[in-house]
N, CA, C and O atoms as a Tinker XYZ file with bonds, in Angstrom:
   448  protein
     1  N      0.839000   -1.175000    0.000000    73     2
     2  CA     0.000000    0.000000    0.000000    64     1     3
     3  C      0.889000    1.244000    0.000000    63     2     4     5
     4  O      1.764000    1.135000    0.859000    81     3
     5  N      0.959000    2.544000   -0.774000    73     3     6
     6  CA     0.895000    3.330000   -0.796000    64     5     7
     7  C      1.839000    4.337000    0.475000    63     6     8     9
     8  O      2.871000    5.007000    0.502000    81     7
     9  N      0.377000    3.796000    1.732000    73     7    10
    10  CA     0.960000    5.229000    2.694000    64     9    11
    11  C      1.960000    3.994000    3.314000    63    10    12    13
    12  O      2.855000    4.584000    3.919000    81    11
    13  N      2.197000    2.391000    3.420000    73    11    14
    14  CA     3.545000    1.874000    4.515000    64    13    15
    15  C      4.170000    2.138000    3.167000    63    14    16    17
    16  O      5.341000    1.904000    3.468000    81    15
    17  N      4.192000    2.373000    2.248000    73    15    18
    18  CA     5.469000    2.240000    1.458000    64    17    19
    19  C      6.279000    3.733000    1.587000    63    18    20    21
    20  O      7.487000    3.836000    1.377000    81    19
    21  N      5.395000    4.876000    1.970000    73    19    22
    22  CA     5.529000    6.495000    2.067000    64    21    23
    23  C      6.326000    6.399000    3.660000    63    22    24    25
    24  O      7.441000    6.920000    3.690000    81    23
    25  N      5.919000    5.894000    4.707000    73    23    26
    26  CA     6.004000    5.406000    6.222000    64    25    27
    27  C      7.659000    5.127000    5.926000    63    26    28    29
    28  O      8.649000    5.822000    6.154000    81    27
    29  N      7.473000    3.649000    5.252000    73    27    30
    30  CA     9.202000    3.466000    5.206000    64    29    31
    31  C      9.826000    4.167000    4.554000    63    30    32    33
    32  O     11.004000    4.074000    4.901000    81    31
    33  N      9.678000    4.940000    3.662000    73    31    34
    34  CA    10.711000    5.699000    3.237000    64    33    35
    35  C     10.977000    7.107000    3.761000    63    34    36    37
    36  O     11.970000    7.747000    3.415000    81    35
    37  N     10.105000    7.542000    4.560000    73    35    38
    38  CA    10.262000    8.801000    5.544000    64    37    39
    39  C     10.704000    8.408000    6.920000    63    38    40    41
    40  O     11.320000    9.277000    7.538000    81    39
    41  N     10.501000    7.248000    7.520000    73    39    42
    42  CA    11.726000    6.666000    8.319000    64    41    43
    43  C     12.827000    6.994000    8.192000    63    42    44    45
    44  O     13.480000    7.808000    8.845000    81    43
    45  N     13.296000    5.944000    6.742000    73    43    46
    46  CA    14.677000    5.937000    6.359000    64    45    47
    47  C     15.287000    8.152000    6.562000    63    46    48    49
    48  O     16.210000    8.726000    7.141000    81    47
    49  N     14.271000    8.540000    5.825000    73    47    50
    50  CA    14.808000   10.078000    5.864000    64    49    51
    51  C     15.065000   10.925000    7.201000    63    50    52    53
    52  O     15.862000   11.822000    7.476000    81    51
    53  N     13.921000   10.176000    8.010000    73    51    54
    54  CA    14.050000   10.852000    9.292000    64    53    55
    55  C     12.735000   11.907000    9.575000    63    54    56    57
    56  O     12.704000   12.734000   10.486000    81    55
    57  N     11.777000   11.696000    8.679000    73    55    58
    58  CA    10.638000   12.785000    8.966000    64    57    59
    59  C      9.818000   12.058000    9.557000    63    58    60    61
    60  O     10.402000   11.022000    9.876000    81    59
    61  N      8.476000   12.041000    9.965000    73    59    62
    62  CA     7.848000   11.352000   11.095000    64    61    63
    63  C      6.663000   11.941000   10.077000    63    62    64    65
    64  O      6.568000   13.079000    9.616000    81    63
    65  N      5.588000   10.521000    9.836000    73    63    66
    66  CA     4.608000   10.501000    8.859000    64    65    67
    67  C      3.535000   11.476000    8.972000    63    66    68    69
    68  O      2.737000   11.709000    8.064000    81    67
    69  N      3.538000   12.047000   10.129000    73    67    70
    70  CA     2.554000   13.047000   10.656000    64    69    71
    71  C      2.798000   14.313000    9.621000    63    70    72    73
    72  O      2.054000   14.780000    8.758000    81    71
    73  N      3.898000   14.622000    9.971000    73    71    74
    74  CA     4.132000   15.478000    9.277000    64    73    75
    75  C      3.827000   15.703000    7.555000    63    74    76    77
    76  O      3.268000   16.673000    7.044000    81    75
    77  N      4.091000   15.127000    7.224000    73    75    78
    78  CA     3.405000   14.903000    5.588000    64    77    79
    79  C      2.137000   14.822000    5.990000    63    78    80    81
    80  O      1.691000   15.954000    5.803000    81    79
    81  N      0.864000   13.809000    6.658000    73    79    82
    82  CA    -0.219000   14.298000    7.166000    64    81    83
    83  C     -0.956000   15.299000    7.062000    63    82    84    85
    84  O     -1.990000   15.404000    6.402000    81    83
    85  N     -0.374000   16.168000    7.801000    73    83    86
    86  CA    -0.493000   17.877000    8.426000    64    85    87
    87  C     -0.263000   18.574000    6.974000    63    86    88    89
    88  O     -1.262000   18.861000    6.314000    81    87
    89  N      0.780000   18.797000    6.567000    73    87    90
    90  CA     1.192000   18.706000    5.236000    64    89    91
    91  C     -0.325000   18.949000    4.406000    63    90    92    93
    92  O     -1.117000   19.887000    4.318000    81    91
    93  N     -0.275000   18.086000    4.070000    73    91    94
    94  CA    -1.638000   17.357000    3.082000    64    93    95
    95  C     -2.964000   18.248000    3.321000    63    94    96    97
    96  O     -3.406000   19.121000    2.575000    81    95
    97  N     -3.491000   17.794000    4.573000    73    95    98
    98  CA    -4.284000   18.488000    5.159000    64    97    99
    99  C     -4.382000   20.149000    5.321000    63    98   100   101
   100  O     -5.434000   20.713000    5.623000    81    99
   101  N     -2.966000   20.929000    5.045000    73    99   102
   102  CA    -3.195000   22.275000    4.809000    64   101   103
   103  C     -3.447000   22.733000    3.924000    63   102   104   105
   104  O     -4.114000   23.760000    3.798000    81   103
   105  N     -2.781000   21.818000    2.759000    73   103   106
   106  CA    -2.738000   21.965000    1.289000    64   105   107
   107  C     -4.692000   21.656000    1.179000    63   106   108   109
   108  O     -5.374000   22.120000    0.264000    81   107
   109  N     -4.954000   21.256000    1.714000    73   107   110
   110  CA    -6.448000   20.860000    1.027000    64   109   111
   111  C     -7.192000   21.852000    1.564000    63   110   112   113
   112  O     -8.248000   22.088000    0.976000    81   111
   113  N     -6.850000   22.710000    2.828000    73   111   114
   114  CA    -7.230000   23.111000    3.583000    64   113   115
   115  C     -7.347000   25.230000    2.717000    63   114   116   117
   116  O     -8.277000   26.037000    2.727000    81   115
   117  N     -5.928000   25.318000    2.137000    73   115   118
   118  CA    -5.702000   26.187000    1.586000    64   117   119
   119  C     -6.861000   25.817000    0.412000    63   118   120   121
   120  O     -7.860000   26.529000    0.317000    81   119
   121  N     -6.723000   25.022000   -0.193000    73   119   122
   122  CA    -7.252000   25.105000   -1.579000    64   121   123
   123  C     -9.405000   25.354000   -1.626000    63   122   124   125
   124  O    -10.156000   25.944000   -2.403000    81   123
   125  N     -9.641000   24.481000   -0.270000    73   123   126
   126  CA   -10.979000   24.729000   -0.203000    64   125   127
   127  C    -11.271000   25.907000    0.021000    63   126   128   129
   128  O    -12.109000   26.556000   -0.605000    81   127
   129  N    -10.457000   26.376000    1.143000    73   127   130
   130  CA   -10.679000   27.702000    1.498000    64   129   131
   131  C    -10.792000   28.995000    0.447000    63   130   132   133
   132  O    -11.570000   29.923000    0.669000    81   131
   133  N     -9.964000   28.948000   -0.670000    73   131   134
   134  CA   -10.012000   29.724000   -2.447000    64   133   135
   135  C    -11.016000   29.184000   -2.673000    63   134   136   137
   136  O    -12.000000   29.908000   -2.521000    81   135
   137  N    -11.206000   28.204000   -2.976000    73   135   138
   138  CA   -12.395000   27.703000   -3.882000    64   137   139
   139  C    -13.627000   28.535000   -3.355000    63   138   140   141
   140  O    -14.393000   29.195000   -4.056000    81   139
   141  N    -13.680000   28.351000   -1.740000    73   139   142
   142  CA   -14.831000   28.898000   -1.049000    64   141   143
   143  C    -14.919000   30.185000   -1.833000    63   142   144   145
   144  O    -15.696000   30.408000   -2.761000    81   143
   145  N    -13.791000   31.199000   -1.205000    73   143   146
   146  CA   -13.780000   32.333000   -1.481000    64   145   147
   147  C    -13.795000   33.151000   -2.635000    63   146   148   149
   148  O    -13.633000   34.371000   -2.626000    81   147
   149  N    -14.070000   32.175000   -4.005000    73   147   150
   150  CA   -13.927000   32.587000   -5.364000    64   149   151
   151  C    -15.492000   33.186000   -5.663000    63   150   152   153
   152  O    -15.630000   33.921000   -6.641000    81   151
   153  N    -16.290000   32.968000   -5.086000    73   151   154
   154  CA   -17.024000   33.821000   -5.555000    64   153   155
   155  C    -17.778000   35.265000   -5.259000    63   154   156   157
   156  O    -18.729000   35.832000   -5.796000    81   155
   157  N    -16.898000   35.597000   -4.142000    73   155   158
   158  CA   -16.592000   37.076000   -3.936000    64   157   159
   159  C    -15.989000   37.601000   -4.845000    63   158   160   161
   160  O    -16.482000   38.652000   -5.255000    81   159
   161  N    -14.804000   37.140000   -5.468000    73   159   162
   162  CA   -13.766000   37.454000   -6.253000    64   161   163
   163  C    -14.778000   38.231000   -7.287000    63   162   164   165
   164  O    -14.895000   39.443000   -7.465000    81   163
   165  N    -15.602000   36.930000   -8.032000    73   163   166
   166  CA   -16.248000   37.011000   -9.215000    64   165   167
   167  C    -17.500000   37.988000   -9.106000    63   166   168   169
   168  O    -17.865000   38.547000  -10.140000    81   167
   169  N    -17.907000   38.131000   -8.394000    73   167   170
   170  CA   -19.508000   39.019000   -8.296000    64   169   171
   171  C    -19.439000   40.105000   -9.516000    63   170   172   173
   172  O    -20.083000   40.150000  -10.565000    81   171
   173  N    -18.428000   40.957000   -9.001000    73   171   174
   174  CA   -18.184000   42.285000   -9.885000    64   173   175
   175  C    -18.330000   41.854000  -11.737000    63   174   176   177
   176  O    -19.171000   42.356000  -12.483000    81   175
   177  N    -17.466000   41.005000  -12.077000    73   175   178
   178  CA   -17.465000   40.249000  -13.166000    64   177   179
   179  C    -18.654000   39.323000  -13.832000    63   178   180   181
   180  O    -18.805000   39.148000  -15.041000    81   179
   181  N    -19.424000   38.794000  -12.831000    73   179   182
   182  CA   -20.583000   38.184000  -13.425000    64   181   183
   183  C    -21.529000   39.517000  -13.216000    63   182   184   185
   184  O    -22.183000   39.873000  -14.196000    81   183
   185  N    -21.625000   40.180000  -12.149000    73   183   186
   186  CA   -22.909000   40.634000  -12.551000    64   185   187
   187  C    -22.629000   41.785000  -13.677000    63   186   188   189
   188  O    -23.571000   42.328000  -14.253000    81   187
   189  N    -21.517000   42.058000  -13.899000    73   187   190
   190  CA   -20.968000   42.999000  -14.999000    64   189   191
   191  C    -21.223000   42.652000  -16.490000    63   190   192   193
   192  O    -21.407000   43.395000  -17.454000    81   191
   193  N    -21.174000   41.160000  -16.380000    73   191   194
   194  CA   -21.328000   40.216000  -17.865000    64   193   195
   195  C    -22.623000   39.946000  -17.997000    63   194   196   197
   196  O    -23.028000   39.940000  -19.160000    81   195
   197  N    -23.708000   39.627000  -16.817000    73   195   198
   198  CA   -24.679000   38.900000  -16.984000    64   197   199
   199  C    -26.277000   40.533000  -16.944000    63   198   200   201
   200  O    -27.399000   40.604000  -17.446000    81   199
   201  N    -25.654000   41.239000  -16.297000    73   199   202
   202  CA   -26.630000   42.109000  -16.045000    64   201   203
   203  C    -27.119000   41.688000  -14.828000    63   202   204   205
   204  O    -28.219000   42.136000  -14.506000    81   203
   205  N    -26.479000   40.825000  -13.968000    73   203   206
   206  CA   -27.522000   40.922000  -12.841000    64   205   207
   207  C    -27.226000   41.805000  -11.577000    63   206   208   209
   208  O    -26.101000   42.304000  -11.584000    81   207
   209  N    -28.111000   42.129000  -10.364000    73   207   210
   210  CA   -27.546000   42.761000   -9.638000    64   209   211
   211  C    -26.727000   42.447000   -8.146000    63   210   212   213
   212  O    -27.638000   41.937000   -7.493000    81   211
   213  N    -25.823000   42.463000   -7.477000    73   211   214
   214  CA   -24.891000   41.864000   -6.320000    64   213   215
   215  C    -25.737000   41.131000   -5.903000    63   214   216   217
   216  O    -25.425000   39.941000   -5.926000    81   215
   217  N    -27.122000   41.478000   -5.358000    73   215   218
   218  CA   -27.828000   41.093000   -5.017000    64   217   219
   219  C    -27.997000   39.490000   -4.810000    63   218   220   221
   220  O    -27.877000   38.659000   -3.911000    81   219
   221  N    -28.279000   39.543000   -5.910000    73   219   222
   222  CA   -28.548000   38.174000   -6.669000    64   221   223
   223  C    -27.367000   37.026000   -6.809000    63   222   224   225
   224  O    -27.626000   35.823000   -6.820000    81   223
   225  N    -26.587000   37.345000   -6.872000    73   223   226
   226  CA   -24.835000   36.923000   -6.900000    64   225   227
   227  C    -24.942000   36.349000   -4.852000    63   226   228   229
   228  O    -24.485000   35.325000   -4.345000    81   227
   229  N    -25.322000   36.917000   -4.520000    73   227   230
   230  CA   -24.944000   37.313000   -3.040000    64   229   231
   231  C    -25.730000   36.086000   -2.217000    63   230   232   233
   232  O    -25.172000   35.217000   -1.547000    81   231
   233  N    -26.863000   36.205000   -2.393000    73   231   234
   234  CA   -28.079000   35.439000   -2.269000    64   233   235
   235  C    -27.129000   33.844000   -2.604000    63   234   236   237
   236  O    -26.938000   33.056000   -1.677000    81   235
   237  N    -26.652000   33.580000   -3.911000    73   235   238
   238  CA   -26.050000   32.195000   -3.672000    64   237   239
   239  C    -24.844000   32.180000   -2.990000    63   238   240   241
   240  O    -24.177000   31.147000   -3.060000    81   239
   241  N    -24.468000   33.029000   -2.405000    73   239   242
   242  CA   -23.050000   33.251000   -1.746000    64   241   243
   243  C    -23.618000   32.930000   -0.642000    63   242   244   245
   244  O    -23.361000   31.768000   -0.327000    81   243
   245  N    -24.284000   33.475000    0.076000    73   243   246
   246  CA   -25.054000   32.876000    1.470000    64   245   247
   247  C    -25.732000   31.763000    1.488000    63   246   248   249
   248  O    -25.636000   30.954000    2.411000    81   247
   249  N    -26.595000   31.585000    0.327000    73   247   250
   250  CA   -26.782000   29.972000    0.430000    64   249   251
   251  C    -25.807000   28.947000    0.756000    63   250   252   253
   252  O    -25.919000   27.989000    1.522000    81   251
   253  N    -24.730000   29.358000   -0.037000    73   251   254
   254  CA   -23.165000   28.260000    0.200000    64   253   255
   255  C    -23.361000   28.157000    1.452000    63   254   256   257
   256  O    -24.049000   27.276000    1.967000    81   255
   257  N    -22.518000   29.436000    2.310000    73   255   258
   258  CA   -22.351000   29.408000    3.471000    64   257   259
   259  C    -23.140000   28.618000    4.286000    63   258   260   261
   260  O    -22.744000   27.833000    5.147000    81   259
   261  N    -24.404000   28.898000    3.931000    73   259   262
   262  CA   -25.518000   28.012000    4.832000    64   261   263
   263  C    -25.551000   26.699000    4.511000    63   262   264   265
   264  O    -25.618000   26.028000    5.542000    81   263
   265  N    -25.533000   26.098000    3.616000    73   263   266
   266  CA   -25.402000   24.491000    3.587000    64   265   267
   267  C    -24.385000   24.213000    4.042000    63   266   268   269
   268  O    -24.549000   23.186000    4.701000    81   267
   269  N    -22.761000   24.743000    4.105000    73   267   270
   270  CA   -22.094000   24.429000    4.591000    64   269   271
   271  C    -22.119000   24.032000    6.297000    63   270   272   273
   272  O    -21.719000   23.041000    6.908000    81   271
   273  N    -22.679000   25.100000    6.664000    73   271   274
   274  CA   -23.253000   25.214000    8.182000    64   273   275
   275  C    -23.863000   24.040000    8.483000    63   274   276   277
   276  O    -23.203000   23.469000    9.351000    81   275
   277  N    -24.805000   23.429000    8.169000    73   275   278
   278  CA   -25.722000   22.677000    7.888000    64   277   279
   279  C    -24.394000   21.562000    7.599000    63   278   280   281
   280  O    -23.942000   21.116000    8.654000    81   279
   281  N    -23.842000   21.148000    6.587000    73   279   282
   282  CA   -23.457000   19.947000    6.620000    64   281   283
   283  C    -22.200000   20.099000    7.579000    63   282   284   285
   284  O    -21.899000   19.114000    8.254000    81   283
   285  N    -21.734000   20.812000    7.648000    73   283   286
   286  CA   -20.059000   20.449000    9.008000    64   285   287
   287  C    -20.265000   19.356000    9.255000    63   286   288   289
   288  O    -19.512000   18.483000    8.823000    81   287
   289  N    -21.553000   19.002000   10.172000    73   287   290
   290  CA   -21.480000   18.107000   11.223000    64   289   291
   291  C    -21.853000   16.797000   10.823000    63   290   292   293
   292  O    -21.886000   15.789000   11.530000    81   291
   293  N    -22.186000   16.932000    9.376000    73   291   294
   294  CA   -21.874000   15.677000    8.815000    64   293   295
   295  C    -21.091000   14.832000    8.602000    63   294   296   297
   296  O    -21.221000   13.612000    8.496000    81   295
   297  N    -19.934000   15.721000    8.509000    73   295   298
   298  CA   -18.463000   15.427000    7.901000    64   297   299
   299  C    -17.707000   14.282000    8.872000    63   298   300   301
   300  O    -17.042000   13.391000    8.342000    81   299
   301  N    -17.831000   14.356000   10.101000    73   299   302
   302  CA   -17.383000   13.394000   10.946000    64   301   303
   303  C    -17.812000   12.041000   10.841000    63   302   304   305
   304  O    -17.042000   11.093000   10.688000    81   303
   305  N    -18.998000   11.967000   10.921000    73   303   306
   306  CA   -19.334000   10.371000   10.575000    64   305   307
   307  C    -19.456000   10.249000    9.323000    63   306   308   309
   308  O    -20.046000    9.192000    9.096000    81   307
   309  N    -19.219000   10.750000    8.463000    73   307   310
   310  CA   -19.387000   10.431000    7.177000    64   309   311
   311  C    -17.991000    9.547000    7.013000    63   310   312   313
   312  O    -18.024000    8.504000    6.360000    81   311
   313  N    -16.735000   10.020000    7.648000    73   311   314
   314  CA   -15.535000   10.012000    7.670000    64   313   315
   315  C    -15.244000    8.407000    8.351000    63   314   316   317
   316  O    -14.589000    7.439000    7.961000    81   315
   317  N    -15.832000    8.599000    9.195000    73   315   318
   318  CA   -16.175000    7.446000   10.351000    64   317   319
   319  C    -17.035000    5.936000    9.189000    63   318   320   321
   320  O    -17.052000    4.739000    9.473000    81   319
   321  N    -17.389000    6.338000    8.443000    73   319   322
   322  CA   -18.271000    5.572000    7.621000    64   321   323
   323  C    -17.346000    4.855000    6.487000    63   322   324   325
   324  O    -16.872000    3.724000    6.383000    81   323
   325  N    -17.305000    6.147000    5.605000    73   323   326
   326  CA   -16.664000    6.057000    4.410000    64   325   327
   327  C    -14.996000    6.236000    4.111000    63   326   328   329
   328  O    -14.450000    6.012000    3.031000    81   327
   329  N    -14.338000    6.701000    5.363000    73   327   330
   330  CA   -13.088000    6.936000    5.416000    64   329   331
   331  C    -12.772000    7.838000    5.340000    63   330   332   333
   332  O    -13.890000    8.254000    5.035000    81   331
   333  N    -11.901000    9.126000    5.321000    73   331   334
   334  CA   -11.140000   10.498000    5.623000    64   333   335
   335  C    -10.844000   10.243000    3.478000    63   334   336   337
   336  O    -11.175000   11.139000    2.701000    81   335
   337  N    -10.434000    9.381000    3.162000    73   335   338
   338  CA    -9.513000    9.674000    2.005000    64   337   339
   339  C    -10.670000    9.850000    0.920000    63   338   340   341
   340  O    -10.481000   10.634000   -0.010000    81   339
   341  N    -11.758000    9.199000    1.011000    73   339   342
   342  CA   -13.054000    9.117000    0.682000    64   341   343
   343  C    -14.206000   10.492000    0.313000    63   342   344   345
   344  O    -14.729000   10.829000   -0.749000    81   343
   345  N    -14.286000   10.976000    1.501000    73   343   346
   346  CA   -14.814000   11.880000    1.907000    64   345   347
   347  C    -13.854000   13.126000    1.301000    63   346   348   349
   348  O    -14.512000   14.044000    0.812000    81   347
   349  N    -12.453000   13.280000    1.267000    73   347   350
   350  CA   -11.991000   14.281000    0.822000    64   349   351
   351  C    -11.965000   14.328000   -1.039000    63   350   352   353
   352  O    -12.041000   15.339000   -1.737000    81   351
   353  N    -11.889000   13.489000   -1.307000    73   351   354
   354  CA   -12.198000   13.039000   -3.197000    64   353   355
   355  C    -13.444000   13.311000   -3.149000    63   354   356   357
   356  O    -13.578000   13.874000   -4.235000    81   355
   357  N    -14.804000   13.317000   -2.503000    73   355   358
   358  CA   -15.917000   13.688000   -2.770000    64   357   359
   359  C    -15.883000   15.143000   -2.689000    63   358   360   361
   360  O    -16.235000   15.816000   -3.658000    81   359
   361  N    -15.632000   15.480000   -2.004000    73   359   362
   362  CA   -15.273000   17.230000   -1.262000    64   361   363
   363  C    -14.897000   17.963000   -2.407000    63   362   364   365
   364  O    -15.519000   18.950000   -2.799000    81   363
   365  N    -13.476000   17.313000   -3.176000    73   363   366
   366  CA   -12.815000   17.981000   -4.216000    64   365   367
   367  C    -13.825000   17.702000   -5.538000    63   366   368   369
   368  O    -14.058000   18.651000   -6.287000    81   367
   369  N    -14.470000   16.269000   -5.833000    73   367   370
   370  CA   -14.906000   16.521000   -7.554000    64   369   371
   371  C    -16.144000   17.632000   -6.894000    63   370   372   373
   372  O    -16.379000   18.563000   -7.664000    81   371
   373  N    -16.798000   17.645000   -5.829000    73   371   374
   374  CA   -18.033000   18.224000   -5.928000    64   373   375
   375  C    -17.805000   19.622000   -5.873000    63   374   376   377
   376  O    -18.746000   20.403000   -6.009000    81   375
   377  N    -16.299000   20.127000   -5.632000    73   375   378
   378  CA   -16.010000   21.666000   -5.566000    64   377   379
   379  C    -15.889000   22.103000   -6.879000    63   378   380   381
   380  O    -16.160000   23.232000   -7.286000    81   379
   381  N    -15.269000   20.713000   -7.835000    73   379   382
   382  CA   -14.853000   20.908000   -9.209000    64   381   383
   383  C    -16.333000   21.409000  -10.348000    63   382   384   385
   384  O    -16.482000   22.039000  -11.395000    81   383
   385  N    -17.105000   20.745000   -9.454000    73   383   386
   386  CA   -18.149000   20.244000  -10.241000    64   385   387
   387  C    -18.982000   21.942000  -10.103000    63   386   388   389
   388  O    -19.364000   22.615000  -11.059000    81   387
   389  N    -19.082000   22.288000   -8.709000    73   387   390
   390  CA   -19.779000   23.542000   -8.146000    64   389   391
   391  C    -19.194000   24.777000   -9.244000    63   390   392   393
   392  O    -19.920000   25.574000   -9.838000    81   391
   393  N    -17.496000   24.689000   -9.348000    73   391   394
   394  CA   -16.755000   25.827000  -10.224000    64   393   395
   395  C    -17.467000   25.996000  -11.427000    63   394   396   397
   396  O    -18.239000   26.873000  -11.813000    81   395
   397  N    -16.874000   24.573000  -12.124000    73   395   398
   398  CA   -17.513000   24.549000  -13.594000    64   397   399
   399  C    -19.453000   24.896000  -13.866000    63   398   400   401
   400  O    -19.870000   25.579000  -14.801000    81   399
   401  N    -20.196000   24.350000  -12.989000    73   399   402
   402  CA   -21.388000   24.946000  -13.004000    64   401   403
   403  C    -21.656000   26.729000  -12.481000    63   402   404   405
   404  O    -22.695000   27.373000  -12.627000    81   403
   405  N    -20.710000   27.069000  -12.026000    73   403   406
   406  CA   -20.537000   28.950000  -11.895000    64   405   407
   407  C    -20.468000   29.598000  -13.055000    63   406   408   409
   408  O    -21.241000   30.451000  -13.491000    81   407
   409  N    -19.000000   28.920000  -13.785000    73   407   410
   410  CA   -18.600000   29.551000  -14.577000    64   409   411
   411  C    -19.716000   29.328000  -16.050000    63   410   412   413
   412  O    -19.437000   29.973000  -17.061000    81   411
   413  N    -20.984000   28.367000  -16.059000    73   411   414
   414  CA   -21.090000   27.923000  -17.038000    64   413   415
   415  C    -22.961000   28.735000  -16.709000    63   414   416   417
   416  O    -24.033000   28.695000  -17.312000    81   415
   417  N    -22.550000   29.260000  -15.679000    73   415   418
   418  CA   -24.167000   30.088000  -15.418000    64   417   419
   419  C    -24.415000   30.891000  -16.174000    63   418   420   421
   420  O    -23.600000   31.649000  -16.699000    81   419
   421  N    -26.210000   30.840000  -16.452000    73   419   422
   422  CA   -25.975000   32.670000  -17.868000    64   421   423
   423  C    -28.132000   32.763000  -16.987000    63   422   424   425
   424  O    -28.472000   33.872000  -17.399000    81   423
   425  N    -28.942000   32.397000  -16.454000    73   423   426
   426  CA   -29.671000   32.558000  -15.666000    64   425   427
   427  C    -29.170000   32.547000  -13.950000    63   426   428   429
   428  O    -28.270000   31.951000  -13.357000    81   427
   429  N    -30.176000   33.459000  -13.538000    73   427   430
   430  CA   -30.330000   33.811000  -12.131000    64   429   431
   431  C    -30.123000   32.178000  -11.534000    63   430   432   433
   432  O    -29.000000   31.750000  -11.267000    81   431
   433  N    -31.215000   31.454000  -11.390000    73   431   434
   434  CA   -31.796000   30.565000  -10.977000    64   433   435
   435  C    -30.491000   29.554000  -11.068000    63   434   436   437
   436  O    -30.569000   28.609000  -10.283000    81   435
   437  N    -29.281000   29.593000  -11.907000    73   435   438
   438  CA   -28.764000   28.607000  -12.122000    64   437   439
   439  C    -27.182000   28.862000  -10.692000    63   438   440   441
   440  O    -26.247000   28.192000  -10.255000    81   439
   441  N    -27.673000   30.007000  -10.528000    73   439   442
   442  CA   -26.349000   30.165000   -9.167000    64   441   443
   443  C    -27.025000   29.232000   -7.814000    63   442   444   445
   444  O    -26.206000   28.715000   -7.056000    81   443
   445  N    -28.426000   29.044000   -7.550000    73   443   446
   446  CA   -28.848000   28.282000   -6.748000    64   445   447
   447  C    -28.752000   26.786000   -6.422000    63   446   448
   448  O    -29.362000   26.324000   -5.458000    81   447
């Protein structure tokens, strides 16, 4: 497998597996956190392209937030269920999936 084959060879180096861990986990940690925050970025730009008003842009910006709220506390047993490595590959295609359906919006209704 993979992570004893990563284990023994960070032995041999002298780093302690945690560390790559932690590692990992910031990196994913950084990247959700942009992803989150990309559509502040964009407001000015879509509603500039689309004609709509912040408003409206804003409205699915708080929706995010709120399902997020709402699922947190999912995330633990889901983890507990399906595994940590599992749960984070779902996390990422469904962020992939959320982008490409932003960028591919041209109705109101479709930021919801």
């Amino acid at each position: 497998m993979l992570a004893d084959q990563l284990k023994n060879y960070l032995d041999k180096v002298g780093i302690h597996y945690a560390w790559v861990m932690a590692a990992i986990v910031f990196l994913f940690t950084l990247a959700t956190s942009t992803i989150a925050s990309s559509p502040q970025i964009l407001i000015l730009p879509i509603t500039q392209a689309h004609g709509w008003d912040i408003s409206d842009v804003s409205i699915a910006t708080g929706l995010m937030y709120f399902m997020t709220a709402i699922l947190c506390p999912i995330g633990a047993p889901l983890m507990l269920r399906i595994g940590v490595i599992n749960v984070v590959l779902i996390v990422i295609l469904l962020e992939i999936i959320g982008l490409l359906c932003t960028v591919l919006a041209f109705e109101k209704w479709h930021l919801l």
